[in-house]
CSV table of C-alpha atoms in Angstrom, one decimal:
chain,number,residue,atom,x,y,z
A,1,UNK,CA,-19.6,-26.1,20.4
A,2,UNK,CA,-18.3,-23.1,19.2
A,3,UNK,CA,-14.5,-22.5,18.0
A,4,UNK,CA,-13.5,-19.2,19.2
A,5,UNK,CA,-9.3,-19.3,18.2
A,6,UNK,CA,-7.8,-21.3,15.2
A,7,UNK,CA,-5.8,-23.9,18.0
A,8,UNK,CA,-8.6,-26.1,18.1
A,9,UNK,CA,-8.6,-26.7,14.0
A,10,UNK,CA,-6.2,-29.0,12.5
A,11,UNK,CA,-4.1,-28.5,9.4
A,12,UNK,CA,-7.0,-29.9,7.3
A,13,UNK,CA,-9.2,-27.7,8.0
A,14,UNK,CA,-7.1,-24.4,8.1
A,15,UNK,CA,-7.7,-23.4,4.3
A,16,UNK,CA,-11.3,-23.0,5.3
A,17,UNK,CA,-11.0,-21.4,8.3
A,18,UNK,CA,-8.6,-18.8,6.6
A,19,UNK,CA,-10.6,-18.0,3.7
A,20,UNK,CA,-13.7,-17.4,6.1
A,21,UNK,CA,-11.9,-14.9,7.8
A,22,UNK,CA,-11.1,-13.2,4.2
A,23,UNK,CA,-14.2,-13.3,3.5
A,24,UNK,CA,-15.1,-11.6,6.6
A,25,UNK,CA,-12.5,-8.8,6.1
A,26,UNK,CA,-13.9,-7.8,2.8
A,27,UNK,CA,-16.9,-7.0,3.6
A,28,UNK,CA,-15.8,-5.3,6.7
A,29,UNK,CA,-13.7,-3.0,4.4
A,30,UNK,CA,-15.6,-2.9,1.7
A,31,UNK,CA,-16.8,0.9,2.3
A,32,UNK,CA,-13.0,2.0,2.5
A,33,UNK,CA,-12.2,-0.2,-1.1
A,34,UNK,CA,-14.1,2.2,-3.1
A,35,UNK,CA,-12.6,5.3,-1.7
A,36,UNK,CA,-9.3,3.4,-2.2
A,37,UNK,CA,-10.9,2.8,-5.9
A,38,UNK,CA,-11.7,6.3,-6.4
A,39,UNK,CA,-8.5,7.5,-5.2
A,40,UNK,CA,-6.6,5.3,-7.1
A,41,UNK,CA,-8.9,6.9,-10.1
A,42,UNK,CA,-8.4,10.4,-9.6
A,43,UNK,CA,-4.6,9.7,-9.6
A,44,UNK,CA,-4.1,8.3,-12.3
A,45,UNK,CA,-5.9,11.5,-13.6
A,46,UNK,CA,-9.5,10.6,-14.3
A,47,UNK,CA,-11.0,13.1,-11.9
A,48,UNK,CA,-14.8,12.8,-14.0
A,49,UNK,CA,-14.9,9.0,-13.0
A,50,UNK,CA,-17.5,7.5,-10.6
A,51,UNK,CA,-18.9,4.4,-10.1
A,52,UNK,CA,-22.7,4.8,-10.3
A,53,UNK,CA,-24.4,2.2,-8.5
A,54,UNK,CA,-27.7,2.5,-10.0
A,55,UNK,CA,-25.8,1.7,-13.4
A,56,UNK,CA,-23.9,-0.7,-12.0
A,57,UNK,CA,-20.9,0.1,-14.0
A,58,UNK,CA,-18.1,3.1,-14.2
A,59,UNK,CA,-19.4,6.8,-15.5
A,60,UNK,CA,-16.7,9.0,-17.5
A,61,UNK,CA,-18.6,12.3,-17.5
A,62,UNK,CA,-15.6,13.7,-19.4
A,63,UNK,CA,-15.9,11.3,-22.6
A,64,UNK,CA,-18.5,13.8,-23.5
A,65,UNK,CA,-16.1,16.6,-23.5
A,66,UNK,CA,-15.0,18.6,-26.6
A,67,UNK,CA,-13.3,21.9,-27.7
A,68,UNK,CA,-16.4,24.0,-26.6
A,69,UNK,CA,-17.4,22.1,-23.2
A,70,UNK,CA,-13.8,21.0,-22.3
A,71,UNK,CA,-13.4,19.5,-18.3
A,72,UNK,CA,-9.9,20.0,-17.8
A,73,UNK,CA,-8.3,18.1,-14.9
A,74,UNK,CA,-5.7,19.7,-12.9
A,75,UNK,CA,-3.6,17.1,-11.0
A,76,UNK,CA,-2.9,19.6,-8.4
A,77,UNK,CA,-3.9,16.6,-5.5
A,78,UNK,CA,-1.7,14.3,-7.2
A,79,UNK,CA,1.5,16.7,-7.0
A,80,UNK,CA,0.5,17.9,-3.2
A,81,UNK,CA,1.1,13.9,-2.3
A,82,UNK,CA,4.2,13.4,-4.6
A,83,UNK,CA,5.5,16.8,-2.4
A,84,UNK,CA,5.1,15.2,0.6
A,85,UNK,CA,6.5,11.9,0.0
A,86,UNK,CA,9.5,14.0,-1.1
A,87,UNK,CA,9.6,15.7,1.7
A,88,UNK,CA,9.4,12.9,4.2
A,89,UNK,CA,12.1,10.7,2.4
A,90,UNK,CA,14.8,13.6,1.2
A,91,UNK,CA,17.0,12.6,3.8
A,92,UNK,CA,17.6,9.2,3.2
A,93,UNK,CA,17.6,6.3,6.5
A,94,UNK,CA,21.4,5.4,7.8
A,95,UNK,CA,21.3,2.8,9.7
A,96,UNK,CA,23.4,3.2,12.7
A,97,UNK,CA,24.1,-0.1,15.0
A,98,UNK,CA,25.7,0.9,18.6
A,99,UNK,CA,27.9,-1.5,20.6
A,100,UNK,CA,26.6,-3.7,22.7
A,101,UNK,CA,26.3,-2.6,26.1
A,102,UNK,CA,28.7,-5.0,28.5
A,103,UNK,CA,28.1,-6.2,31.9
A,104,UNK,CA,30.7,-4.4,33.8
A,105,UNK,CA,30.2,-7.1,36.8
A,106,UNK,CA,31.8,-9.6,34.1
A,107,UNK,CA,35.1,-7.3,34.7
A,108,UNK,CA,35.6,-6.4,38.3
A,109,UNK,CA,39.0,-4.5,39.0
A,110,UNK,CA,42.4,-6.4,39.6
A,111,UNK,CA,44.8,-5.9,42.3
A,112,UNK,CA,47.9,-4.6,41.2
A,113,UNK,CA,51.1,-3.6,42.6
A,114,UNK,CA,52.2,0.7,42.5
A,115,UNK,CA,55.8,0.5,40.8
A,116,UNK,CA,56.2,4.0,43.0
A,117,UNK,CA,54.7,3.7,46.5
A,118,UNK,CA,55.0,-0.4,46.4
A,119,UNK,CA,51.3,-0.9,47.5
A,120,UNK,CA,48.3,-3.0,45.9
A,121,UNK,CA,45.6,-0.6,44.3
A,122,UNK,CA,42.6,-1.3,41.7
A,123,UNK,CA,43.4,-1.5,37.9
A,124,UNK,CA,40.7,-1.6,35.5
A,125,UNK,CA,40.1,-5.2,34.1
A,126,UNK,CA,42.7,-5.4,30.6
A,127,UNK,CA,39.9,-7.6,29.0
A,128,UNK,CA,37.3,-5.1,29.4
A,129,UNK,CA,39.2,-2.7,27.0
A,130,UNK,CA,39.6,-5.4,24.4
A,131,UNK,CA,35.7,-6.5,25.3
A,132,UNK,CA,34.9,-2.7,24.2
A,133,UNK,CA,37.2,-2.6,21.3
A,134,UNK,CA,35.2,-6.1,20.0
A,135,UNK,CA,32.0,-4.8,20.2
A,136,UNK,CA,32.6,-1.2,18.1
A,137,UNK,CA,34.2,-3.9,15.7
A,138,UNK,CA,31.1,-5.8,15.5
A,139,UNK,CA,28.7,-3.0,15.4
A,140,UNK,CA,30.8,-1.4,12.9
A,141,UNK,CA,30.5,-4.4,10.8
A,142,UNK,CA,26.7,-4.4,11.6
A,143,UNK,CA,26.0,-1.1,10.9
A,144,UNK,CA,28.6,-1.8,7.4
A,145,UNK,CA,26.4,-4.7,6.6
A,146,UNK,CA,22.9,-2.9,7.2
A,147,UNK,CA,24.1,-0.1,4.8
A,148,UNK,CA,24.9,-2.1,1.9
A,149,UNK,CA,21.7,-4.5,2.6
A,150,UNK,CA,19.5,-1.1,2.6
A,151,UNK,CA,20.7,-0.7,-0.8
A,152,UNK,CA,20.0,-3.8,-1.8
A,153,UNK,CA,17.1,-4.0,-0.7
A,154,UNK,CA,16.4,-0.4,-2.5
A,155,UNK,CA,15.1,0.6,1.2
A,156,UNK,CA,14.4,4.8,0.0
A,157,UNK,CA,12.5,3.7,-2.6
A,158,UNK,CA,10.1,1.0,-0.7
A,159,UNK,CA,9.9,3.7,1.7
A,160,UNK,CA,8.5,5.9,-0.9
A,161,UNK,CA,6.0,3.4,-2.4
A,162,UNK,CA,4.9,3.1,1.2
A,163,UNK,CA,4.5,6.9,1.3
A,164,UNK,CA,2.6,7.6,-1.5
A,165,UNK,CA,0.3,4.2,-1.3
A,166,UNK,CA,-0.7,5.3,2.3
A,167,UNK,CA,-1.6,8.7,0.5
A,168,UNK,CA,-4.0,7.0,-1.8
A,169,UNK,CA,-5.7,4.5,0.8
A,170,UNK,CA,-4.5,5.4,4.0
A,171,UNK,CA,-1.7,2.6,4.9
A,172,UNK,CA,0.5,0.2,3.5
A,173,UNK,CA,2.3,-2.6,4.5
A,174,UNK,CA,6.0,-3.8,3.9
A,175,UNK,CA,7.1,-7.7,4.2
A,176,UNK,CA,10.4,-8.3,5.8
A,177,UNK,CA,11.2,-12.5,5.6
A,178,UNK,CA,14.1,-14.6,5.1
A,179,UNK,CA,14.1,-16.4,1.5
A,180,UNK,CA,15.3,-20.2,2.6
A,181,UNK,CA,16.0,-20.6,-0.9
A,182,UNK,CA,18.2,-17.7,-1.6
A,183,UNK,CA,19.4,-17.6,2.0
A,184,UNK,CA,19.0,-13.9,1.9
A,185,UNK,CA,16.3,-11.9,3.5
A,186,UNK,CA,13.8,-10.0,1.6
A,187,UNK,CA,11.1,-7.0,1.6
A,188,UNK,CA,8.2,-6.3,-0.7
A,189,UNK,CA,5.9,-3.8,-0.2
A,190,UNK,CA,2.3,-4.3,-0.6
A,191,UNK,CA,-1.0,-1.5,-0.8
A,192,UNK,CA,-4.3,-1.9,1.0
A,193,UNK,CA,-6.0,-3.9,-1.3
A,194,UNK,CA,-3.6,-7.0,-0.8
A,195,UNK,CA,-3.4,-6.9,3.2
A,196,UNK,CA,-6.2,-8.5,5.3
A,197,UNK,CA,-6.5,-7.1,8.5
A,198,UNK,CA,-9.4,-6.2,11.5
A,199,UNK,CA,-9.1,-2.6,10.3
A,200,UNK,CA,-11.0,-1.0,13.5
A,201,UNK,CA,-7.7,-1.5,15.9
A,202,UNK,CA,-5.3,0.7,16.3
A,203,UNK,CA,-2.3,-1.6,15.8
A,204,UNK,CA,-1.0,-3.7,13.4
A,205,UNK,CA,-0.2,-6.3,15.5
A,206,UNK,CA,-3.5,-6.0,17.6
A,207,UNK,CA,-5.1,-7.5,14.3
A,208,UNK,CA,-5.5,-11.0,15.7
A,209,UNK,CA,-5.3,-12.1,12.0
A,210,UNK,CA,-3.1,-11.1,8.9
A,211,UNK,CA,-3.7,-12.7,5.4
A,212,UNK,CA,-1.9,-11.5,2.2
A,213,UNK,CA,-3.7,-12.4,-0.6
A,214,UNK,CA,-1.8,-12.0,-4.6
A,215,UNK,CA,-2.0,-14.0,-7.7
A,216,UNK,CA,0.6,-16.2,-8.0
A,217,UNK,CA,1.4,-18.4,-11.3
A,218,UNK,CA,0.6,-22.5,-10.9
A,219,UNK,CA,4.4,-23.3,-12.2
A,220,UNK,CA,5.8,-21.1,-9.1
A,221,UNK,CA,3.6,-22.0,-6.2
A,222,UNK,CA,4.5,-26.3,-7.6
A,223,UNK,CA,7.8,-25.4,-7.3
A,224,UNK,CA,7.9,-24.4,-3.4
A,225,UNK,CA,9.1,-27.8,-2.3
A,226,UNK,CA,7.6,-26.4,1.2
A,227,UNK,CA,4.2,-27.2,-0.3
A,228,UNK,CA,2.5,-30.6,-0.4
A,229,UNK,CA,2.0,-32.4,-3.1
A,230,UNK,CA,-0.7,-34.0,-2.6
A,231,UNK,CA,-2.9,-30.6,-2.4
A,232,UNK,CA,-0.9,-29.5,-5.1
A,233,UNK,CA,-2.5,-31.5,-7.4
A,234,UNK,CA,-5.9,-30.3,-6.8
A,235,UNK,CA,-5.5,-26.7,-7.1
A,236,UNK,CA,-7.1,-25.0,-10.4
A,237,UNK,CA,-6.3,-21.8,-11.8
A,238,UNK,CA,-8.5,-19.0,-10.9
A,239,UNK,CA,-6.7,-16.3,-13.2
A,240,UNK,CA,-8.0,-13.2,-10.8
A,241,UNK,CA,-6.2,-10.0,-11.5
A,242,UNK,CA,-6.3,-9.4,-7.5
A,243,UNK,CA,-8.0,-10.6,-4.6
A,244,UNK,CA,-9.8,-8.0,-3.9
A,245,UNK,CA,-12.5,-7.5,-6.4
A,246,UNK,CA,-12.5,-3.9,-6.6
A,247,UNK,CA,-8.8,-3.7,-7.0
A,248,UNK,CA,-9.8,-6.5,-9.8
A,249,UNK,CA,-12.5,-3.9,-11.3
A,250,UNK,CA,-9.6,-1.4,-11.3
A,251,UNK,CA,-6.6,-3.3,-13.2
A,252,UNK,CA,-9.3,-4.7,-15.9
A,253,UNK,CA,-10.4,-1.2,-16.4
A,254,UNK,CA,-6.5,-0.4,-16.9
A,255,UNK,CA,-5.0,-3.3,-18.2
A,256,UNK,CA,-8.2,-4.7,-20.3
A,257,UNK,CA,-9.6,-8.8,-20.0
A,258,UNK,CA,-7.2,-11.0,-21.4
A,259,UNK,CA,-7.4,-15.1,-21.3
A,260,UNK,CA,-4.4,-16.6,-19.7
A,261,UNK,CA,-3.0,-18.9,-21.7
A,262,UNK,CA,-1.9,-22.6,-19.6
A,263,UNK,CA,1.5,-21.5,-18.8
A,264,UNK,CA,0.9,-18.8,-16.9
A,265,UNK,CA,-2.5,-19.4,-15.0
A,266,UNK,CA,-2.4,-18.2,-11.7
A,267,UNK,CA,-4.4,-18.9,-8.8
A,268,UNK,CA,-4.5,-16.6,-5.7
A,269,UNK,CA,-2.3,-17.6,-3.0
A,270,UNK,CA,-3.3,-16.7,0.4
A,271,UNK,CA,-0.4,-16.6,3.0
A,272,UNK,CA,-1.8,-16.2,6.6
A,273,UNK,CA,-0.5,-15.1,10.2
A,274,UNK,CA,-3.0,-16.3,12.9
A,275,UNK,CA,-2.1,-15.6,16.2
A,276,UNK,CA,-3.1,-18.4,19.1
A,277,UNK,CA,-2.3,-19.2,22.5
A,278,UNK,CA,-0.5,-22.1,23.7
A,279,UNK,CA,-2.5,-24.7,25.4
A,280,UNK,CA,-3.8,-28.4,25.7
A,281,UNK,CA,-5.7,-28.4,21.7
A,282,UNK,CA,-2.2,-27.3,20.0
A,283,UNK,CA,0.7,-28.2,22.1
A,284,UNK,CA,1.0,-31.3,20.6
A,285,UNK,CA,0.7,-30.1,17.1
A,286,UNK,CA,3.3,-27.1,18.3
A,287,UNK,CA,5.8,-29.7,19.2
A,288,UNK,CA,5.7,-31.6,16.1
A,289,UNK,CA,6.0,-28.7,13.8
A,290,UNK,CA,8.4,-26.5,15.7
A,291,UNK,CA,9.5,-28.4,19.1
A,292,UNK,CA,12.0,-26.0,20.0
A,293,UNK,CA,9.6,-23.3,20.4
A,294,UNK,CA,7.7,-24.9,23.3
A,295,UNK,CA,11.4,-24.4,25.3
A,296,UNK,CA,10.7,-21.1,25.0
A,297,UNK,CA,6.7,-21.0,25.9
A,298,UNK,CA,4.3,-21.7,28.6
A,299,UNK,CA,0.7,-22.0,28.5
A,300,UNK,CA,-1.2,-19.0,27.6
A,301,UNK,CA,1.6,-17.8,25.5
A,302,UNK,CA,1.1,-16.3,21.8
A,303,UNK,CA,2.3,-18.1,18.7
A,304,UNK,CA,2.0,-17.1,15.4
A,305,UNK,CA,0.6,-20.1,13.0
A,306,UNK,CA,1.6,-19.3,9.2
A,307,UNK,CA,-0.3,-20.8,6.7
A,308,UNK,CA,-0.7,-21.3,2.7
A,309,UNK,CA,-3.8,-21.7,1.3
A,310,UNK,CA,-4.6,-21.9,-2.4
A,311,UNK,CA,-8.7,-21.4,-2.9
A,312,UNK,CA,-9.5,-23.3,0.3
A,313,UNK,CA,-6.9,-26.0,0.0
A,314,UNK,CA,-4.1,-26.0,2.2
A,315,UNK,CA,-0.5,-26.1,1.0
A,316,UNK,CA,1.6,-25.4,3.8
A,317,UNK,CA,1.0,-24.9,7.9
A,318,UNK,CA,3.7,-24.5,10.5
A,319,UNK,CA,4.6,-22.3,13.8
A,320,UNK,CA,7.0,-19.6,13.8
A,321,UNK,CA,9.1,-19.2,16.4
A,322,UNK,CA,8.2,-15.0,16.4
A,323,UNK,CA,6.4,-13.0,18.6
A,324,UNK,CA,4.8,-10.5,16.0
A,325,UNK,CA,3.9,-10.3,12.5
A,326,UNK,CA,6.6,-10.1,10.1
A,327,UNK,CA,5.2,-7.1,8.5
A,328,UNK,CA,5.7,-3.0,9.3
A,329,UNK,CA,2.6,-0.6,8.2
A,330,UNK,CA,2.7,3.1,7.3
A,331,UNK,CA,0.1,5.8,8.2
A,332,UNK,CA,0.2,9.5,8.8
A,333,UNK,CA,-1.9,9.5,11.4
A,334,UNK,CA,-2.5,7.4,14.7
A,335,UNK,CA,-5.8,5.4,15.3
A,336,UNK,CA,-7.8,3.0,13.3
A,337,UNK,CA,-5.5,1.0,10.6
A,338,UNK,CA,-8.3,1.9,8.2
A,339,UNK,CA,-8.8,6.0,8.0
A,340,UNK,CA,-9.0,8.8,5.8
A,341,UNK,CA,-6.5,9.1,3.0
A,342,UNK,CA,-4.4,12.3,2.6
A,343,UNK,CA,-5.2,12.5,-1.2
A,344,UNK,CA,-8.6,12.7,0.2
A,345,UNK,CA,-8.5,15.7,2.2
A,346,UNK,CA,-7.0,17.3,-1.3
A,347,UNK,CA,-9.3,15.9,-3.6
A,348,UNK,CA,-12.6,18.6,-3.1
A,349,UNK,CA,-10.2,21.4,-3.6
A,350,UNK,CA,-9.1,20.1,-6.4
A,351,UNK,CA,-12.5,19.1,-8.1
A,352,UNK,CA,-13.6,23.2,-7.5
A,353,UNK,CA,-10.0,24.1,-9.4
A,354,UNK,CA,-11.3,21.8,-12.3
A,355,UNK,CA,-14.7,23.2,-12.8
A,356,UNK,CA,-12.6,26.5,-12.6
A,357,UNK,CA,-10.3,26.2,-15.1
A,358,UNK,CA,-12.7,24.3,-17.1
A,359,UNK,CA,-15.0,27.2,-17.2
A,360,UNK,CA,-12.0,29.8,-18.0
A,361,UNK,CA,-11.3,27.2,-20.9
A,362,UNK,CA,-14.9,27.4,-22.3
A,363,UNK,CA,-14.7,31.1,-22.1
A,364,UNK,CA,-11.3,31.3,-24.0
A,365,UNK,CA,-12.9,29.0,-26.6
A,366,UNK,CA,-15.9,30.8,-26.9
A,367,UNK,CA,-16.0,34.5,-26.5
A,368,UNK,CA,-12.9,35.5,-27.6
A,369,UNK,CA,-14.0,34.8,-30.8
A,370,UNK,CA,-16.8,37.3,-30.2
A,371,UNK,CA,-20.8,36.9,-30.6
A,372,UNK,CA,-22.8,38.6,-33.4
A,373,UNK,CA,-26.1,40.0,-32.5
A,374,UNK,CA,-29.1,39.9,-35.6
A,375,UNK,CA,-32.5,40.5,-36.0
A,376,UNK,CA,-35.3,37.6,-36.2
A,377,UNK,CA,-35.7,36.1,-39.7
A,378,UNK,CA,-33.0,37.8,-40.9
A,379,UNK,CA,-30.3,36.0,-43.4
A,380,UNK,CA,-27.0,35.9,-42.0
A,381,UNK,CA,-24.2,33.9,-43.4
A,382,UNK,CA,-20.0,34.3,-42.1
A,383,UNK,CA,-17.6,33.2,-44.6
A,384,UNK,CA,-14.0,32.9,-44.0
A,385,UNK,CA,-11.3,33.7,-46.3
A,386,UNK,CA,-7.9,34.2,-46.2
A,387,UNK,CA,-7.7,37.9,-45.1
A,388,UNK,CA,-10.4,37.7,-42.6
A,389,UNK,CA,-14.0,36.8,-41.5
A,390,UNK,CA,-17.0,38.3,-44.5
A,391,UNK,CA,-20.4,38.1,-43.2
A,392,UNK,CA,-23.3,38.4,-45.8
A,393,UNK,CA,-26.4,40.1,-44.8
A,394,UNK,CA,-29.9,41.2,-47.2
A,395,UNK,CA,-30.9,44.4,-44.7
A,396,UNK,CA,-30.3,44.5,-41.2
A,397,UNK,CA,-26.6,44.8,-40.5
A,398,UNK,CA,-25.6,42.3,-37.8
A,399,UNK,CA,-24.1,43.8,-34.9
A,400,UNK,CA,-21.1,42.8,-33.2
A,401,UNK,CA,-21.6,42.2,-29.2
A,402,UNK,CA,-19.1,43.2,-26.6
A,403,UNK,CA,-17.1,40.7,-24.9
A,404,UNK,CA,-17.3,40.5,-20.8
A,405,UNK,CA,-13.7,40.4,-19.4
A,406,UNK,CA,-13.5,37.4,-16.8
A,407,UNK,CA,-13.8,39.3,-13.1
A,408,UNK,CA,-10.9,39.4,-11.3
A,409,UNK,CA,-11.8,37.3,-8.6
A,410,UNK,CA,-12.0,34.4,-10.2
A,411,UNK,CA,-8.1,33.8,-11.1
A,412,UNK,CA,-7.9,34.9,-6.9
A,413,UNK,CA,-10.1,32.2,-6.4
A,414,UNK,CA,-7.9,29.6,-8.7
A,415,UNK,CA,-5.0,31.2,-6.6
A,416,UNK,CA,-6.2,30.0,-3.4
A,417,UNK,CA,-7.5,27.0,-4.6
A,418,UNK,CA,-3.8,26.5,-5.8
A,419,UNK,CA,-2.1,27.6,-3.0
């Protein structure tokens, strides 16, 4: 019989299940990881790079460039994302926290004696003023402790990460959890490569899965006392650079292949957020992992299950008493999670400005040192000296051709391109 939701499959068996649906999300995004791969490229500033699939490997036309066929690369794209990040995040987020709104029924009018006429008329309720007065002072102190946390958390600058990683693949994600060890709350932001998701919805939290998959070193994941130790013990070092094996293709090409040496092997640690309904296959196992959440939830209800998995092996599984993922994403444009990146939309214009300017280049390094037209046969032989350039001929004079001034239109063209 077929297992259509995760509440039917104990905690045994959840490593599997979760790394079957990363599985499935790769290859469902795997179209969108090499324009994420290319972006990521062209960047960095390697706008001649291209995977060629019939080599099977990365192709660098401009390694084969030199002083007389230079490709100059103009990171025009790269500055038209960096402008708007800058613009999006100049003025920088204050938190503001309002006072709770009271129930005025809580404070009906008091009778009251009129010291001049004598007779009993409606005063407003003295504890509602000091009720008012407590809540500015505890949304004061709120909005005090939000704005010091912001900077903590160095909120503008995760904001701009965001910004310009959902420039270079569309979206990116942030991670907003409480640290039980710390006792503090945290945030980490995260690109496209490292997020799992069904990428064909249109919301985050439509995504009836999310798994965050990044390398994490053997010492730190033994030291989570969350995990079991049992399954501890039979986890192995995998030493990936990423989960994602074209983000992996990427940082080697950066960074280079290096052997980890014992004390820092890493393994990648999958942390998942599975969404299921309450009913008769996982009440029971709801109730001994998180009992007071079942006060709070009927049948039919969504839970989030939240998971650790190492390889397949699972390390960790509980229920979180949340109704959504604990995770914000960024776009710039509504519709499918996955879409067109806005470095994309700059990147052809761009390409056209290199062959431009790298045609302008060749010129410069070619003509304006001038041609020299001679006859067939004829012995011709430049020497330079100090005071000039002495060209040796036997009869024929060489003759000096004239140079063609670059038109006009194309430094109006390498305008528009710019502008």
């Amino acid at each position: 019989m077929a297992e259509y939701q995760s509440s039917s499959i104990d905690t045994r068996g959840i490593g599997q299940t979760i790394d079957q649906l990363m599985t499935f999300a790769k290859l469902a995004r795997r179209p969108h990881e090499r324009k994420w791969y290319d972006n990521q490229f062209f960047d960095d500033g390697y706008h001649f790079r291209y995977w060629s699939r019939s080599a099977n490997k990365i192709v660098d036309v401009s390694n084969d460039t030199s002083i007389y066929s230079p490709m100059r690369a103009i990171p025009k794209a790269s500055k038209q994302i960096r402008g708007v990040a800058n613009l999006l995040i100049q003025n920088n987020p204050t938190p503001v926290v309002y006072p709770e709104q009271l129930n005025l029924s809580a404070f009906p009018p008091i009778q009251q004696q009129d010291p001049q006429t004598g007779q009993m008329v409606e005063a407003p309720d003295p504890e509602l003023q000091k009720a008012v007065e407590e809540n500015k002072r505890i949304a004061k102190l709120a909005g005090r402790w939000i704005e010091e946390e912001f900077k903590n958390q160095e909120i503008p600058e995760n904001l701009a990460l965001m910004v310009m990683l959902a420039a270079k693949h569309g979206i990116s994600f942030m991670q907003i959890w409480p640290d039980t060890h710390t006792e503090a709350i945290k945030t980490q932001v995260y690109d496209a490569f490292d997020i799992y998701v069904k990428g064909d919805v249109q919301s985050l939290y439509d995504s009836p899965f999310l798994i965050k998959g990044i390398p994490k070193t053997i010492a730190e994941i033994k030291s989570n006392p969350l995990f079991d130790k049992d399954q501890l013990d039979k986890i192995t070092p995998d030493n990936r650079l990423a989960s994602s094996e074209i983000k992996e293709a990427y940082l080697k090409a950066k960074q280079g292949m290096h052997p980890n040496p014992d004390i820092i092997a890493t393994i990648t640690l999958k942390e998942a957020f599975l969404k299921e309904y309450l009913g008769s296959e996982n009440r029971e196992r709801v109730r001994q992992m998180n009992p007071d959440l079942l006060k709070e939830r009927k049948d039919g209800d969504c839970v989030i299950r939240h998971a650790f998995v190492a390889g397949d092996l699972w390390l960790y599984d509980e229920y979180l008493d949340v109704y959504e993922y604990p995770f914000v994403e960024y776009r710039f444009e509504p519709g499918p999670l996955y879409q067109v990146p806005l470095i994309e939309r700059f990147i052809p214009q761009n390409k056209s400005l290199d062959v431009v300017v790298s045609r302008v280049e060749r010129y410069i390094n070619t003509m304006v040192t001038g041609f020299w037209m001679k006859k067939q046969g004829e012995q011709f032989k430049p020497t330079n000296i100090a005071g000039g350039v002495v060209y040796e001929y036997l009869s024929t004079p060489p003759i000096q051709g004239n140079i063609s001034p670059v038109p006009g239109f194309v430094f109006e063209f390498m305008q528009l391109l710019t502008t």
